[in-house]
Amino acid sequence: MAKYVINTLNRKSKINREIYGHFSEHLGRCIYGGFYVGENSPIPNTKGIRNDVVEALKKIRIPVLRWPGGCFADEYHWMDGIGPKEQRKKMINTHWGGVVEDNSFGTDEFMELCRQLECEPYINGNLGSGTVKEMQDWIEYLTFDGISPMSELRAKNGRKEPYRLKYFCIGNENWGCGGNMRPEFYADMYRRYQTYVRNYGNNKIYKIACGPNSDDYNWTETVVKIAGRFMDAISLHYYTVPGTWHSKGSSTKFTEEEWYITLFKTLKMDELITKHTAIIRRYDPDNRIGLVVDEWGTWYDVEPGTNPGFLYQQNTMRDALVAGINLNIFNKHSDKVVMANLAQTINVLQAVILTEGEKMLLTPTYHVFDMYKEHQGAELVESFIETEKVGTDKYTVPNLHESASVNADGKLHITLCNLSLSESYRVETEIIGKKAENVTGRILTGKMNDHNTFDAPETVKPQTFDKISVTQNGLVIEIPPVSVVSITVD
């Protein structure tokens, strides 16, 4: 029997709602056909935005949405996407599929999407191919309340009042698709560009710098050392790729060894957060600079027969475990991680929603976000679980993975993952500082490659979890293999 201790008396840090954020790029069918179908579409919509998608994302309490990229951000010129749609410039999306981008979804449409979702907008500015003036004008267009050329242009386009914009990132992956820059050069460019990302009126922008790819610790150290005092946070990108970048592996046809390889690689997120934040603290002893993991998730080979530049992939119980593990990690590091954004929301990479014409389905990853949503805004509490190693000769992972929090109403929320493909575990849970009385649970489980399709959209969905018994000191939980469990103790 595994021992699990939760100390509700030791409150660690607030779990920012934004940790449960999402990411939308002009890539494949994320925006067009995913979020946006246009006002003349037969698919039910409000101002061109799909009603079913909005309803689904509001259910999981989407807190923040990142846009327009991604690599697309550093070739996006925002003025091409405002004004009458028939007059907007068309462009070639050179990064993703070589398709024509008609700019029918632009700044005002994105802000309307966030209004409907009731979430914070997070905009990624163009440092790679854009000018300082272009970035300055974008902020003025969005947030200036007064008489100016950009505020007058906004009013001409139908919006007199300024928007509220909290999050803005200066550049994306500028070590790669955003300009192939050295960290010293980017740091100086960041200092220059951020100067013109101004706060107008009561709008206060949280400035985010482009951070490293995975374990490029030199990038983090150099950028923070040179430009740290001008930023509120720095980003981190890390994808879970079972194979190599040239042969990533199938999203649905994988072996037991590939299951454990995937989970082994996704657990590296804990090490990355620990090491990058340790570097940041050398130059920020007051713990002012936050970490924003604004691209994370699985990345496989695209589905057969689809455009390789659209990054469309299926989503199985393996992805559910990846989501549960990473969200637990972010919860555990909530004193450092201020935001995280899963890549990407719809039809791209580890999506929470897939669409096909008028059809829409929810992926296993969506259901994990739904099960974990009670952590949003709660306080992380101290917890520890005994684990053993499972896996293959080469790749082993802990059998169990968890986090726990207490919300403002005093309810304890526990999320627990069983990474084993074959073994169930009996978990003796001691809860310090709270008596277990009313206990409810949900479980997401199945075979390792179970997934939802448009013909069978509910193959994987949460069920009531009743393998919980109340004891004098807490709970006994019996968790089956390949599963994610959420428990509420009132």
mmCIF file of N, CA and C in Angstrom, residues 410-465:
data_model
loop_
_atom_site.group_PDB
_atom_site.id
_atom_site.type_symbol
_atom_site.label_atom_id
_atom_site.label_comp_id
_atom_site.label_asym_id
_atom_site.label_seq_id
_atom_site.Cartn_x
_atom_site.Cartn_y
_atom_site.Cartn_z
ATOM 1 N N GLY A 410 -12.614 26.232 1.613
ATOM 2 C CA GLY A 410 -12.058 25.218 2.497
ATOM 3 C C GLY A 410 -12.117 23.809 1.948
ATOM 4 N N LYS A 411 -12.541 23.641 0.704
ATOM 5 C CA LYS A 411 -12.604 22.314 0.102
ATOM 6 C C LYS A 411 -11.214 21.875 -0.355
ATOM 7 N N LEU A 412 -10.897 20.625 -0.091
ATOM 8 C CA LEU A 412 -9.625 20.038 -0.509
ATOM 9 C C LEU A 412 -9.809 19.348 -1.853
ATOM 10 N N HIS A 413 -8.923 19.669 -2.802
ATOM 11 C CA HIS A 413 -8.971 19.056 -4.134
ATOM 12 C C HIS A 413 -7.680 18.283 -4.363
ATOM 13 N N ILE A 414 -7.841 17.026 -4.697
ATOM 14 C CA ILE A 414 -6.710 16.122 -4.918
ATOM 15 C C ILE A 414 -6.753 15.643 -6.363
ATOM 16 N N THR A 415 -5.616 15.699 -7.062
ATOM 17 C CA THR A 415 -5.531 15.116 -8.399
ATOM 18 C C THR A 415 -4.391 14.111 -8.397
ATOM 19 N N LEU A 416 -4.700 12.898 -8.856
ATOM 20 C CA LEU A 416 -3.787 11.768 -8.739
ATOM 21 C C LEU A 416 -3.752 10.993 -10.052
ATOM 22 N N CYS A 417 -2.545 10.707 -10.543
ATOM 23 C CA CYS A 417 -2.364 9.973 -11.797
ATOM 24 C C CYS A 417 -1.675 8.641 -11.521
ATOM 25 N N ASN A 418 -2.162 7.593 -12.188
ATOM 26 C CA ASN A 418 -1.480 6.292 -12.169
ATOM 27 C C ASN A 418 -0.824 6.090 -13.520
ATOM 28 N N LEU A 419 0.511 6.111 -13.541
ATOM 29 C CA LEU A 419 1.271 6.038 -14.785
ATOM 30 C C LEU A 419 1.505 4.603 -15.256
ATOM 31 N N SER A 420 1.174 3.650 -14.419
ATOM 32 C CA SER A 420 1.407 2.247 -14.774
ATOM 33 C C SER A 420 0.408 1.765 -15.815
ATOM 34 N N LEU A 421 0.891 0.939 -16.742
ATOM 35 C CA LEU A 421 0.018 0.350 -17.752
ATOM 36 C C LEU A 421 -0.712 -0.887 -17.241
ATOM 37 N N SER A 422 -0.274 -1.451 -16.136
ATOM 38 C CA SER A 422 -0.816 -2.753 -15.744
ATOM 39 C C SER A 422 -1.247 -2.875 -14.289
ATOM 40 N N GLU A 423 -0.744 -2.008 -13.400
ATOM 41 C CA GLU A 423 -0.951 -2.216 -11.970
ATOM 42 C C GLU A 423 -1.917 -1.204 -11.362
ATOM 43 N N SER A 424 -2.829 -1.727 -10.541
ATOM 44 C CA SER A 424 -3.642 -0.871 -9.687
ATOM 45 C C SER A 424 -2.908 -0.658 -8.367
ATOM 46 N N TYR A 425 -3.251 0.420 -7.672
ATOM 47 C CA TYR A 425 -2.580 0.703 -6.400
ATOM 48 C C TYR A 425 -3.596 1.122 -5.343
ATOM 49 N N ARG A 426 -3.350 0.651 -4.163
ATOM 50 C CA ARG A 426 -4.138 1.044 -2.999
ATOM 51 C C ARG A 426 -3.345 2.123 -2.273
ATOM 52 N N VAL A 427 -3.924 3.293 -2.145
ATOM 53 C CA VAL A 427 -3.217 4.460 -1.610
ATOM 54 C C VAL A 427 -3.844 4.865 -0.277
ATOM 55 N N GLU A 428 -3.075 4.717 0.792
ATOM 56 C CA GLU A 428 -3.528 5.132 2.123
ATOM 57 C C GLU A 428 -3.199 6.604 2.310
ATOM 58 N N THR A 429 -4.231 7.413 2.415
ATOM 59 C CA THR A 429 -4.075 8.867 2.410
ATOM 60 C C THR A 429 -4.348 9.444 3.792
ATOM 61 N N GLU A 430 -3.344 10.085 4.366
ATOM 62 C CA GLU A 430 -3.509 10.776 5.643
ATOM 63 C C GLU A 430 -3.701 12.260 5.374
ATOM 64 N N ILE A 431 -4.785 12.804 5.874
ATOM 65 C CA ILE A 431 -5.080 14.224 5.679
ATOM 66 C C ILE A 431 -4.924 14.932 7.016
ATOM 67 N N ILE A 432 -3.972 15.836 7.087
ATOM 68 C CA ILE A 432 -3.689 16.583 8.312
ATOM 69 C C ILE A 432 -4.426 17.918 8.260
ATOM 70 N N GLY A 433 -5.174 18.213 9.317
ATOM 71 C CA GLY A 433 -5.834 19.515 9.417
ATOM 72 C C GLY A 433 -7.225 19.570 8.832
ATOM 73 N N LYS A 434 -7.731 18.441 8.366
ATOM 74 C CA LYS A 434 -9.090 18.429 7.813
ATOM 75 C C LYS A 434 -9.669 17.032 7.949
ATOM 76 N N LYS A 435 -10.907 16.967 8.391
ATOM 77 C CA LYS A 435 -11.580 15.683 8.522
ATOM 78 C C LYS A 435 -12.340 15.386 7.235
ATOM 79 N N ALA A 436 -12.144 14.189 6.719
ATOM 80 C CA ALA A 436 -12.844 13.787 5.493
ATOM 81 C C ALA A 436 -14.276 13.390 5.834
ATOM 82 N N GLU A 437 -15.227 14.142 5.288
ATOM 83 C CA GLU A 437 -16.643 13.829 5.519
ATOM 84 C C GLU A 437 -17.333 13.571 4.185
ATOM 85 N N ASN A 438 -17.681 14.628 3.490
ATOM 86 C CA ASN A 438 -18.279 14.463 2.161
ATOM 87 C C ASN A 438 -17.172 14.345 1.122
ATOM 88 N N VAL A 439 -17.086 13.204 0.472
ATOM 89 C CA VAL A 439 -16.021 12.936 -0.494
ATOM 90 C C VAL A 439 -16.634 12.530 -1.817
ATOM 91 N N THR A 440 -16.221 13.193 -2.891
ATOM 92 C CA THR A 440 -16.672 12.838 -4.239
ATOM 93 C C THR A 440 -15.460 12.704 -5.150
ATOM 94 N N GLY A 441 -15.615 11.936 -6.225
ATOM 95 C CA GLY A 441 -14.496 11.730 -7.132
ATOM 96 C C GLY A 441 -14.926 11.490 -8.563
ATOM 97 N N ARG A 442 -14.004 11.747 -9.475
ATOM 98 C CA ARG A 442 -14.195 11.460 -10.899
ATOM 99 C C ARG A 442 -12.926 10.770 -11.411
ATOM 100 N N ILE A 443 -13.104 9.939 -12.429
ATOM 101 C CA ILE A 443 -11.961 9.213 -12.983
ATOM 102 C C ILE A 443 -12.022 9.213 -14.496
ATOM 103 N N LEU A 444 -10.856 9.344 -15.113
ATOM 104 C CA LEU A 444 -10.685 9.191 -16.560
ATOM 105 C C LEU A 444 -9.730 8.030 -16.754
ATOM 106 N N THR A 445 -10.197 6.978 -17.413
ATOM 107 C CA THR A 445 -9.362 5.788 -17.547
ATOM 108 C C THR A 445 -9.728 5.042 -18.823
ATOM 109 N N GLY A 446 -8.887 4.098 -19.195
ATOM 110 C CA GLY A 446 -9.111 3.304 -20.398
ATOM 111 C C GLY A 446 -7.833 2.610 -20.805
ATOM 112 N N LYS A 447 -7.827 2.061 -22.012
ATOM 113 C CA LYS A 447 -6.608 1.484 -22.560
ATOM 114 C C LYS A 447 -5.689 2.618 -23.010
ATOM 115 N N MET A 448 -4.411 2.317 -23.137
ATOM 116 C CA MET A 448 -3.426 3.370 -23.348
ATOM 117 C C MET A 448 -3.671 4.197 -24.610
ATOM 118 N N ASN A 449 -4.206 3.556 -25.671
ATOM 119 C CA ASN A 449 -4.424 4.303 -26.920
ATOM 120 C C ASN A 449 -5.895 4.586 -27.198
ATOM 121 N N ASP A 450 -6.743 4.482 -26.188
ATOM 122 C CA ASP A 450 -8.147 4.854 -26.353
ATOM 123 C C ASP A 450 -8.250 6.340 -26.679
ATOM 124 N N HIS A 451 -9.132 6.664 -27.614
ATOM 125 C CA HIS A 451 -9.315 8.063 -28.003
ATOM 126 C C HIS A 451 -10.722 8.259 -28.563
ATOM 127 N N ASN A 452 -11.130 9.502 -28.643
ATOM 128 C CA ASN A 452 -12.447 9.847 -29.157
ATOM 129 C C ASN A 452 -12.369 10.189 -30.638
ATOM 130 N N THR A 453 -13.362 9.746 -31.390
ATOM 131 C CA THR A 453 -13.461 10.046 -32.814
ATOM 132 C C THR A 453 -14.823 10.670 -33.078
ATOM 133 N N PHE A 454 -15.013 11.181 -34.285
ATOM 134 C CA PHE A 454 -16.307 11.780 -34.610
ATOM 135 C C PHE A 454 -17.395 10.722 -34.717
ATOM 136 N N ASP A 455 -17.005 9.477 -34.968
ATOM 137 C CA ASP A 455 -17.973 8.374 -34.970
ATOM 138 C C ASP A 455 -18.229 7.853 -33.561
ATOM 139 N N ALA A 456 -17.244 7.971 -32.695
ATOM 140 C CA ALA A 456 -17.379 7.522 -31.300
ATOM 141 C C ALA A 456 -16.797 8.580 -30.387
ATOM 142 N N PRO A 457 -17.513 9.689 -30.180
ATOM 143 C CA PRO A 457 -16.947 10.844 -29.471
ATOM 144 C C PRO A 457 -16.872 10.699 -27.958
ATOM 145 N N GLU A 458 -17.413 9.618 -27.394
ATOM 146 C CA GLU A 458 -17.415 9.482 -25.933
ATOM 147 C C GLU A 458 -16.754 8.187 -25.476
ATOM 148 N N THR A 459 -15.798 7.700 -26.265
ATOM 149 C CA THR A 459 -15.044 6.516 -25.841
ATOM 150 C C THR A 459 -14.302 6.786 -24.537
ATOM 151 N N VAL A 460 -13.713 7.968 -24.445
ATOM 152 C CA VAL A 460 -13.004 8.375 -23.230
ATOM 153 C C VAL A 460 -13.721 9.576 -22.630
ATOM 154 N N LYS A 461 -14.285 9.399 -21.466
ATOM 155 C CA LYS A 461 -14.931 10.512 -20.764
ATOM 156 C C LYS A 461 -14.923 10.223 -19.275
ATOM 157 N N PRO A 462 -14.990 11.247 -18.444
ATOM 158 C CA PRO A 462 -14.948 11.020 -16.996
ATOM 159 C C PRO A 462 -16.159 10.235 -16.496
ATOM 160 N N GLN A 463 -15.893 9.425 -15.491
ATOM 161 C CA GLN A 463 -16.939 8.662 -14.809
ATOM 162 C C GLN A 463 -16.866 8.966 -13.318
ATOM 163 N N THR A 464 -17.955 8.660 -12.623
ATOM 164 C CA THR A 464 -17.925 8.776 -11.165
ATOM 165 C C THR A 464 -16.914 7.786 -10.591
ATOM 166 N N PHE A 465 -16.109 8.271 -9.677
ATOM 167 C CA PHE A 465 -15.089 7.422 -9.047
ATOM 168 C C PHE A 465 -15.517 7.116 -7.629
#
